[in-house]
PDB file of C-alpha atoms in Angstrom:
ATOM      1  CA  MET A   1     -29.233 106.712-150.601  1.00  0.00           C
ATOM      2  CA  GLY A   2     -25.900 106.045-150.968  1.00  0.00           C
ATOM      3  CA  TRP A   3     -25.302 108.319-153.946  1.00  0.00           C
ATOM      4  CA  LEU A   4     -27.480 111.134-151.495  1.00  0.00           C
ATOM      5  CA  ILE A   5     -25.096 110.707-148.842  1.00  0.00           C
ATOM      6  CA  ALA A   6     -21.798 110.772-151.229  1.00  0.00           C
ATOM      7  CA  ALA A   7     -23.470 114.229-152.561  1.00  0.00           C
ATOM      8  CA  ILE A   8     -24.316 115.480-149.521  1.00  0.00           C
ATOM      9  CA  ALA A   9     -20.903 115.065-148.127  1.00  0.00           C
ATOM     10  CA  ALA A  10     -19.151 116.257-150.868  1.00  0.00           C
ATOM     11  CA  THR A  11     -21.311 119.594-150.985  1.00  0.00           C
ATOM     12  CA  SER A  12     -20.293 120.314-147.614  1.00  0.00           C
ATOM     13  CA  ALA A  13     -16.453 119.644-148.340  1.00  0.00           C
ATOM     14  CA  VAL A  14     -16.564 122.368-151.040  1.00  0.00           C
ATOM     15  CA  THR A  15     -18.645 124.524-148.548  1.00  0.00           C
ATOM     16  CA  THR A  16     -16.720 123.841-145.896  1.00  0.00           C
ATOM     17  CA  GLY A  17     -13.284 124.016-148.133  1.00  0.00           C
ATOM     18  CA  LEU A  18     -14.654 127.743-149.035  1.00  0.00           C
ATOM     19  CA  SER A  19     -15.363 129.365-146.100  1.00  0.00           C
ATOM     20  CA  GLY A  20     -11.540 128.579-144.975  1.00  0.00           C
ATOM     21  CA  ASP A  21     -11.890 125.363-142.547  1.00  0.00           C
ATOM     22  CA  ARG A  22      -9.525 122.960-144.321  1.00  0.00           C
ATOM     23  CA  PRO A  23      -9.528 120.519-141.834  1.00  0.00           C
ATOM     24  CA  GLY A  24     -13.298 120.130-142.074  1.00  0.00           C
ATOM     25  CA  ALA A  25     -13.042 119.880-145.578  1.00  0.00           C
ATOM     26  CA  VAL A  26     -10.728 117.104-145.673  1.00  0.00           C
ATOM     27  CA  LEU A  27     -13.000 115.604-143.251  1.00  0.00           C
ATOM     28  CA  PHE A  28     -15.840 115.956-145.432  1.00  0.00           C
ATOM     29  CA  GLY A  29     -14.109 115.033-148.514  1.00  0.00           C
ATOM     30  CA  VAL A  30     -13.010 111.511-146.773  1.00  0.00           C
ATOM     31  CA  ALA A  31     -16.594 111.043-145.812  1.00  0.00           C
ATOM     32  CA  ALA A  32     -17.557 111.608-149.456  1.00  0.00           C
ATOM     33  CA  LEU A  33     -15.032 109.222-150.740  1.00  0.00           C
ATOM     34  CA  ALA A  34     -16.012 106.535-148.526  1.00  0.00           C
ATOM     35  CA  ALA A  35     -19.691 107.165-149.451  1.00  0.00           C
ATOM     36  CA  THR A  36     -19.095 106.739-152.911  1.00  0.00           C
ATOM     37  CA  VAL A  37     -16.925 103.276-152.982  1.00  0.00           C
ATOM     38  CA  VAL A  38     -19.893 102.078-150.783  1.00  0.00           C
ATOM     39  CA  ALA A  39     -22.403 103.604-152.947  1.00  0.00           C
ATOM     40  CA  ALA A  40     -20.611 102.033-156.236  1.00  0.00           C
ATOM     41  CA  HIS A  41     -20.477  98.836-154.771  1.00  0.00           C
ATOM     42  CA  GLY A  42     -23.986  98.822-153.764  1.00  0.00           C
ATOM     43  CA  THR A  43     -25.233 100.014-157.378  1.00  0.00           C
ATOM     44  CA  LEU A  44     -22.457  97.241-159.142  1.00  0.00           C
ATOM     45  CA  VAL A  45     -23.481  93.520-157.423  1.00  0.00           C
ATOM     46  CA  ARG A  46     -27.017  94.265-157.508  1.00  0.00           C
ATOM     47  CA  PRO A  47     -28.875  91.788-157.499  1.00  0.00           C
ATOM     48  CA  ARG A  48     -27.010  90.039-154.834  1.00  0.00           C
ATOM     49  CA  LEU A  49     -29.253  86.742-154.523  1.00  0.00           C
ATOM     50  CA  ALA A  50     -31.459  85.416-157.678  1.00  0.00           C
ATOM     51  CA  ALA A  51     -33.271  82.019-157.707  1.00  0.00           C
ATOM     52  CA  ASP A  52     -35.207  79.699-160.058  1.00  0.00           C
ATOM     53  CA  ALA A  53     -35.743  75.871-159.912  1.00  0.00           C
ATOM     54  CA  TRP A  54     -32.324  74.939-160.963  1.00  0.00           C
ATOM     55  CA  GLY A  55     -30.620  76.478-158.068  1.00  0.00           C
ATOM     56  CA  VAL A  56     -29.268  80.315-157.006  1.00  0.00           C
ATOM     57  CA  ARG A  57     -26.762  82.629-158.176  1.00  0.00           C
ATOM     58  CA  VAL A  58     -24.505  85.052-156.388  1.00  0.00           C
ATOM     59  CA  ARG A  59     -23.199  87.727-157.441  1.00  0.00           C
ATOM     60  CA  THR A  60     -20.296  89.862-156.145  1.00  0.00           C
ATOM     61  CA  LEU A  61     -17.273  92.098-157.279  1.00  0.00           C
ATOM     62  CA  GLY A  62     -15.643  89.336-158.536  1.00  0.00           C
ATOM     63  CA  GLY A  63     -18.570  87.640-160.704  1.00  0.00           C
ATOM     64  CA  THR A  64     -21.985  85.702-160.365  1.00  0.00           C
ATOM     65  CA  ARG A  65     -21.698  82.605-159.160  1.00  0.00           C
ATOM     66  CA  ARG A  66     -24.100  80.016-160.196  1.00  0.00           C
ATOM     67  CA  LEU A  67     -24.677  76.874-157.751  1.00  0.00           C
ATOM     68  CA  ASP A  68     -27.030  74.114-157.886  1.00  0.00           C
ATOM     69  CA  TRP A  69     -29.712  73.364-155.384  1.00  0.00           C
ATOM     70  CA  SER A  70     -27.578  70.237-154.348  1.00  0.00           C
ATOM     71  CA  GLU A  71     -24.342  72.041-153.120  1.00  0.00           C
ATOM     72  CA  VAL A  72     -26.073  75.025-151.425  1.00  0.00           C
ATOM     73  CA  ARG A  73     -27.155  74.962-147.561  1.00  0.00           C
ATOM     74  CA  LEU A  74     -29.323  78.141-146.902  1.00  0.00           C
ATOM     75  CA  ARG A  75     -28.936  78.651-143.170  1.00  0.00           C
ATOM     76  CA  LEU A  76     -30.642  82.069-140.955  1.00  0.00           C
ATOM     77  CA  ALA A  77     -28.266  83.369-138.206  1.00  0.00           C
ATOM     78  CA  THR A  78     -29.173  86.054-135.914  1.00  0.00           C
ATOM     79  CA  THR A  79     -26.784  88.016-133.836  1.00  0.00           C
ATOM     80  CA  ARG A  80     -26.527  90.986-131.856  1.00  0.00           C
ATOM     81  CA  ARG A  81     -25.909  94.392-132.892  1.00  0.00           C
ATOM     82  CA  PHE A  82     -25.551  97.700-131.133  1.00  0.00           C
ATOM     83  CA  GLY A  83     -28.346  96.260-129.000  1.00  0.00           C
ATOM     84  CA  ARG A  84     -30.640  94.565-131.485  1.00  0.00           C
ATOM     85  CA  ASP A  85     -30.628  91.578-132.865  1.00  0.00           C
ATOM     86  CA  VAL A  86     -29.983  91.025-136.437  1.00  0.00           C
ATOM     87  CA  THR A  87     -31.078  88.309-138.641  1.00  0.00           C
ATOM     88  CA  VAL A  88     -28.831  87.064-141.668  1.00  0.00           C
ATOM     89  CA  LEU A  89     -29.459  84.773-144.643  1.00  0.00           C
ATOM     90  CA  GLU A  90     -25.966  82.406-145.036  1.00  0.00           C
ATOM     91  CA  VAL A  91     -25.773  80.622-148.210  1.00  0.00           C
ATOM     92  CA  GLU A  92     -22.961  78.277-147.602  1.00  0.00           C
ATOM     93  CA  SER A  93     -21.473  76.044-150.372  1.00  0.00           C
ATOM     94  CA  ASP A  94     -17.854  75.906-151.208  1.00  0.00           C
ATOM     95  CA  GLU A  95     -17.902  79.854-149.695  1.00  0.00           C
ATOM     96  CA  LEU A  96     -19.651  81.282-147.376  1.00  0.00           C
ATOM     97  CA  VAL A  97     -21.711  84.522-148.244  1.00  0.00           C
ATOM     98  CA  VAL A  98     -23.599  86.436-146.041  1.00  0.00           C
ATOM     99  CA  LEU A  99     -26.819  88.320-146.937  1.00  0.00           C
ATOM    100  CA  GLY A 100     -28.596  91.293-144.684  1.00  0.00           C
ATOM    101  CA  TRP A 101     -31.789  92.992-145.255  1.00  0.00           C
ATOM    102  CA  ILE A 102     -29.697  95.568-147.049  1.00  0.00           C
ATOM    103  CA  GLU A 103     -28.147  93.464-149.411  1.00  0.00           C
ATOM    104  CA  LEU A 104     -31.534  91.217-150.137  1.00  0.00           C
ATOM    105  CA  GLY A 105     -34.129  93.983-149.712  1.00  0.00           C
ATOM    106  CA  ALA A 106     -36.472  92.185-147.728  1.00  0.00           C
ATOM    107  CA  ASP A 107     -36.471  90.690-144.609  1.00  0.00           C
ATOM    108  CA  PRO A 108     -33.726  87.699-144.598  1.00  0.00           C
ATOM    109  CA  ARG A 109     -36.809  85.163-142.924  1.00  0.00           C
ATOM    110  CA  ASP A 110     -38.909  85.731-145.870  1.00  0.00           C
ATOM    111  CA  VAL A 111     -36.231  85.067-148.444  1.00  0.00           C
ATOM    112  CA  HIS A 112     -35.306  82.005-146.701  1.00  0.00           C
ATOM    113  CA  ASP A 113     -38.683  80.817-146.492  1.00  0.00           C
ATOM    114  CA  ALA A 114     -39.321  81.835-150.706  1.00  0.00           C
ATOM    115  CA  LEU A 115     -35.680  79.526-151.298  1.00  0.00           C
ATOM    116  CA  THR A 116     -37.021  76.848-149.671  1.00  0.00           C
ATOM    117  CA  ALA A 117     -40.226  76.908-151.516  1.00  0.00           C
ATOM    118  CA  LEU A 118     -38.118  77.182-154.761  1.00  0.00           C
ATOM    119  CA  ARG A 119     -36.184  74.707-153.603  1.00  0.00           C
ATOM    120  CA  THR A 120     -38.752  72.166-152.860  1.00  0.00           C
ATOM    121  CA  SER A 121     -40.655  72.699-155.731  1.00  0.00           C
TER     122      SER A 121
END
């Protein structure tokens, strides 16, 4: 989806520039650049979270960190954003990683339940 938005913004920048609207072309160009950066980040760091019987792996731009179950705390946090409640999964060891629905690809509550079941088995 991010790549599609980046392509649409880039196409709009070119079309707007060819029609003579330079400020509009610059705005669409900045939007295309921002969408490209966000889409590239999303592509490069997937999957963000993986788990097995020994622990979890959290992937970031800095690399993949392997954490044993003994050094990980899992917690659900709910905050209100834009008038609605948003639940995120917090994976805490020596640093805090906050993962939402977009990063997990599923409801954070379901992921928390699955991780808790995997941890206790």
